[in-house]
């Protein structure tokens, strides 16, 4: 225990730096860029939810896009049909999705992780056509267009005082997303440090053994699924707000794959992992789509194919390579690099007490 | 007699835990050798080292050729039949299919048919149950199936890991009798791991006693059997 | 009544297609306790290969076996390159890898062949034959015949040949098989090759019905999952029967259940998966799993 503590990176400072960075970021980038970063933060919330399920309880969901869709449509329908304030719909949608996830967790807890993966994957594939059907409620293929809220005076004034320009609704939505992300990451951090987190990890590392130690398997599996759906629900609800629009095509299977890429690339069973992974998974196709057509040596026809096929190819390659070579993702690589550097700087004197890193396999 | 199998200073273990600390032993062509010792002495690990089931260092020579860096499949194809702890029966398959797995590498069709006849002569019960799933067999029958299958591999050497485990004394007698007949009829050498030292020493011509990963005593089986102090301190009867 | 029987027969035809893909899933499940999420995409890619061959002027019945051989080789190649390095990893790692593989193959097909749907030839006439008052299209009959032959071929290979025997032994008892001289790792590769070829048949059979494009198999794989789960995921026979049941059910639901129609047929597949997993997780022919501590 002691050597690991001593080796630990200065976490608190990293957290403070990250918070300051994200608070100040919209003051230096455009309103449009803020909107993109808001979506990346929202994705990070959903990835965090998936991470709680996969990384900390060893169950695999390939259908978290479906829970995002549920959250988004709950909010959109309440705001559009029942004229509720969108911000008020967010907690309702979140709790509702969490509840559905919890109920979904009941049959799921009887299944092997493999079957759960299979069922949730099927759910993700079917979701768009399920949304299309009740047209009166969901607007069918057309979807629902949402009105984005204006920033309240206090926020707008504060922002104007710093930057000299008024706050746009995109920037306001960015701050709402940031607030939610910070809150939910803090909750996740507390969760995994305390009893539920330990129980879930015990579950992941061996169900039978966990039961022998008195962990209520059924309860915690269901709980993990519920919490994870809760995160996906709030992410979906915010996502509708950020894009100003929900439609069946907002939630294809590839969204669920994108969430999994975020979780795996960032590093399963870590708290900063989902943030890094989500930012990566969100901006990779966007940046690539801007970069490829701008290169004059790439023929137009190739460029347009890359635009369509690029994300799938790169996500696929990433999933495979990371699972084979770096199962702990970016965070694992950073930790390994830090440990290596630390040992280098400390020299040979510390080698006796230097412990081997824990087994890198986390799923 | 020239040695068919020779272990020279073999060290082996599982991960960081080392189990064998320099075991040397040899099995002559056509001979029966017992490997005795208490639980955890390293008997099973020795057998597993021979068929590359565990990492080892030192040297293992079979038929004049070192087994270093050979995969299990290659060692088996070179002529070693290993009946592992727990017998290694494929319970998903039928009795017949298990036997076919024993002979599946052989190309001498006529000989194979003769061997099948022999096997069914030794173990008539297997012939009756050919079509049944191997999971329906009793423990003794499964041991017979494992032996029959090993015989059908036409090996030069059989490694038998506790064939008596969990079987009634009468069944054990019968099985050891058949091991002896197989050894005499087809000149197959046998390296026998046993807890039941008394019956193993009756069968074998020479024996090694392992104690925490080292050979503590070795010699002709008859000598060990008659040596009061060896019997008391190592064999426990 | 007549229409009902026609729906049943075309349900059996499409069920045969599901059965082939489900059988491919079962083969890999048996070999390594893994559901291969890339099975459908691999089949789609093989179908594109067949399309390319036919487009170059090759006759259908020559392109068909050549595609199967290529799919077989491709399956072995994938096992060696992608799966073998992580053979001993936990099953969820493997699942994520096959999902990555699915995404990769899908994108790769889009990259090479584009996303414009193409019509794929069927070797069978579009006419129908009158069998005791029920009109059955030659296409349906052809699909049933081809699927039946493939399934029979796989059965004979696994049950009646030495290679099949060693494949089964390697799948269920890798340690014991190694001690009998079976080259377990290559048997797993062979399993991937065989699964890939069997899956390719489903792609080639379904392409004339659906139009060929990279996302063609996305719905078929769901039906195949349903078939495999219904049959009991480790049972080849169960996969075949499950495929037929799912095919007929989905077809009848689409035709007769009010509100299902064409676009919610896939939801029927999902409903079958969930219902089986809740009511009878081991399927019709599966055995109860024993948990090892």
Coordinates of N, CA and C in Angstrom, one line a residue, chain B residues 144-216:
Chain B
X144 N -10.2 -46.9 -17.2 CA -9.9 -47.9 -18.2 C -9.9 -47.2 -19.6
X145 N -10.9 -46.3 -19.8 CA -10.9 -45.6 -21.1 C -9.6 -44.8 -21.3
X146 N -9.2 -44.2 -20.2 CA -7.9 -43.4 -20.4 C -6.8 -44.3 -20.7
X147 N -6.7 -45.4 -20.1 CA -5.6 -46.4 -20.3 C -5.7 -46.9 -21.8
X148 N -6.9 -47.3 -22.1 CA -7.2 -47.8 -23.5 C -6.8 -46.8 -24.5
X149 N -7.2 -45.6 -24.3 CA -6.9 -44.5 -25.2 C -5.3 -44.3 -25.4
X150 N -4.7 -44.4 -24.2 CA -3.2 -44.2 -24.2 C -2.6 -45.4 -25.0
X151 N -3.1 -46.5 -24.8 CA -2.6 -47.7 -25.5 C -2.7 -47.6 -27.0
X152 N -3.9 -47.0 -27.4 CA -4.1 -46.9 -28.9 C -3.2 -45.8 -29.5
X153 N -2.6 -45.0 -28.7 CA -1.6 -44.0 -29.2 C -0.3 -44.7 -29.6
X154 N -0.2 -46.0 -29.3 CA 1.0 -46.8 -29.6 C 2.3 -46.0 -29.1
X155 N 2.3 -45.7 -27.8 CA 3.4 -44.9 -27.3 C 4.7 -45.8 -27.0
X156 N 5.8 -45.1 -26.9 CA 7.0 -45.8 -26.4 C 7.0 -45.7 -24.8
X157 N 6.3 -44.7 -24.3 CA 6.4 -44.4 -22.9 C 5.0 -43.9 -22.5
X158 N 4.5 -44.5 -21.4 CA 3.2 -44.0 -20.8 C 3.5 -43.3 -19.5
X159 N 2.9 -42.2 -19.3 CA 3.0 -41.5 -18.0 C 1.7 -41.6 -17.3
X160 N 1.6 -42.3 -16.2 CA 0.3 -42.5 -15.6 C 0.3 -41.8 -14.2
X161 N -0.7 -40.9 -14.1 CA -0.7 -40.0 -12.9 C -1.8 -40.5 -12.0
X162 N -1.4 -41.2 -10.9 CA -2.4 -41.8 -9.9 C -3.5 -42.5 -10.5
X163 N -3.3 -43.6 -11.2 CA -4.4 -44.4 -11.8 C -5.3 -45.0 -10.7
X164 N -4.9 -45.0 -9.5 CA -5.7 -45.7 -8.4 C -6.6 -44.7 -7.7
X165 N -6.5 -43.4 -8.1 CA -7.2 -42.4 -7.3 C -8.7 -42.6 -7.3
X166 N -9.3 -42.7 -6.2 CA -10.7 -42.7 -6.1 C -11.3 -44.0 -6.5
X167 N -10.5 -45.1 -6.7 CA -11.1 -46.3 -7.2 C -11.1 -47.4 -6.1
X168 N -12.1 -48.3 -6.2 CA -12.1 -49.4 -5.2 C -10.9 -50.3 -5.3
X169 N -10.4 -50.9 -4.2 CA -9.2 -51.7 -4.2 C -9.3 -52.8 -5.3
X170 N -10.4 -53.4 -5.5 CA -10.5 -54.5 -6.5 C -10.2 -54.0 -7.9
X171 N -10.8 -52.9 -8.2 CA -10.7 -52.2 -9.5 C -9.2 -51.8 -9.7
X172 N -8.6 -51.3 -8.6 CA -7.2 -50.9 -8.7 C -6.3 -52.1 -9.1
X173 N -6.5 -53.3 -8.4 CA -5.8 -54.5 -8.7 C -5.9 -54.8 -10.2
X174 N -7.2 -54.8 -10.7 CA -7.4 -55.2 -12.1 C -6.7 -54.2 -13.0
X175 N -6.7 -53.0 -12.7 CA -6.1 -52.0 -13.6 C -4.6 -52.2 -13.6
X176 N -4.0 -52.4 -12.4 CA -2.6 -52.6 -12.4 C -2.1 -53.8 -13.1
X177 N -3.0 -54.8 -13.0 CA -2.7 -56.1 -13.7 C -2.6 -55.8 -15.2
X178 N -3.6 -55.0 -15.7 CA -3.6 -54.7 -17.1 C -2.4 -53.9 -17.5
X179 N -2.0 -52.9 -16.7 CA -0.8 -52.1 -17.0 C 0.4 -53.1 -17.2
X180 N 0.5 -54.1 -16.3 CA 1.6 -55.0 -16.4 C 1.5 -55.8 -17.7
X181 N 0.3 -56.3 -18.1 CA 0.2 -57.0 -19.3 C 0.5 -56.1 -20.5
X182 N 0.1 -54.9 -20.5 CA 0.4 -54.0 -21.6 C 1.9 -53.8 -21.7
X183 N 2.5 -53.6 -20.6 CA 4.0 -53.4 -20.5 C 4.7 -54.6 -21.1
X184 N 4.2 -55.8 -20.7 CA 4.9 -57.0 -21.2 C 4.6 -57.3 -22.6
X185 N 3.4 -57.1 -23.0 CA 3.0 -57.5 -24.4 C 3.6 -56.6 -25.4
X186 N 3.6 -55.2 -25.2 CA 4.1 -54.3 -26.2 C 5.3 -53.6 -25.9
X187 N 6.0 -54.0 -24.8 CA 7.2 -53.3 -24.4 C 7.1 -51.8 -24.3
X188 N 5.9 -51.4 -23.8 CA 5.8 -49.9 -23.5 C 6.4 -49.7 -22.1
X189 N 7.3 -48.7 -22.0 CA 7.8 -48.3 -20.7 C 6.7 -47.5 -20.0
X190 N 6.7 -47.5 -18.7 CA 5.7 -46.8 -17.9 C 6.4 -46.0 -16.8
X191 N 6.1 -44.8 -16.7 CA 6.5 -44.0 -15.5 C 5.2 -43.7 -14.7
X192 N 5.2 -44.3 -13.5 CA 3.9 -44.4 -12.7 C 4.0 -43.5 -11.5
X193 N 3.1 -42.6 -11.4 CA 3.0 -41.7 -10.2 C 2.0 -42.3 -9.3
X194 N 2.3 -42.6 -8.0 CA 1.3 -43.2 -7.2 C 1.4 -42.7 -5.7
X195 N 0.3 -42.7 -5.1 CA 0.3 -42.4 -3.6 C 0.4 -43.8 -2.9
X196 N -0.3 -44.8 -3.6 CA -0.3 -46.1 -3.0 C 1.0 -46.8 -3.3
X197 N 2.0 -46.6 -2.4 CA 3.3 -47.1 -2.7 C 3.4 -48.6 -2.7
X198 N 2.6 -49.3 -1.9 CA 2.8 -50.7 -1.8 C 2.5 -51.4 -3.1
X199 N 1.4 -51.0 -3.8 CA 1.0 -51.6 -5.0 C 1.9 -51.2 -6.1
X200 N 2.4 -49.9 -6.1 CA 3.3 -49.4 -7.1 C 4.6 -50.1 -7.1
X201 N 5.1 -50.4 -5.9 CA 6.4 -51.1 -5.8 C 6.3 -52.5 -6.2
X202 N 5.2 -53.1 -6.1 CA 5.0 -54.5 -6.6 C 5.1 -54.5 -8.1
X203 N 4.6 -53.5 -8.7 CA 4.5 -53.5 -10.2 C 5.8 -53.1 -10.8
X204 N 6.5 -52.1 -10.2 CA 7.7 -51.5 -10.9 C 9.0 -52.2 -10.6
X205 N 10.0 -52.0 -11.4 CA 11.3 -52.6 -11.2 C 12.1 -51.6 -10.4
X206 N 12.0 -50.3 -10.7 CA 12.7 -49.4 -9.8 C 11.8 -48.2 -9.4
X207 N 12.3 -47.5 -8.5 CA 11.4 -46.4 -7.9 C 12.2 -45.2 -7.5
X208 N 11.6 -44.1 -7.5 CA 12.2 -42.8 -7.0 C 11.2 -42.3 -5.9
X209 N 11.7 -41.8 -4.8 CA 10.8 -41.1 -3.9 C 11.1 -39.6 -3.8
X210 N 10.1 -38.8 -4.1 CA 10.3 -37.4 -4.1 C 10.0 -36.8 -2.8
X211 N 10.8 -35.8 -2.3 CA 10.4 -35.1 -1.1 C 10.6 -33.6 -1.4
X212 N 9.6 -32.8 -1.2 CA 9.6 -31.4 -1.6 C 10.5 -31.0 -2.8
X213 N 10.2 -31.7 -3.9 CA 10.9 -31.3 -5.1 C 12.3 -31.9 -5.4
X214 N 12.7 -32.8 -4.5 CA 14.0 -33.4 -4.8 C 13.8 -34.9 -4.6
X215 N 14.7 -35.7 -5.3 CA 14.7 -37.1 -5.1 C 15.4 -37.4 -3.8
X216 N 14.6 -38.0 -2.9 CA 15.1 -38.3 -1.6 C 15.8 -39.7 -1.5

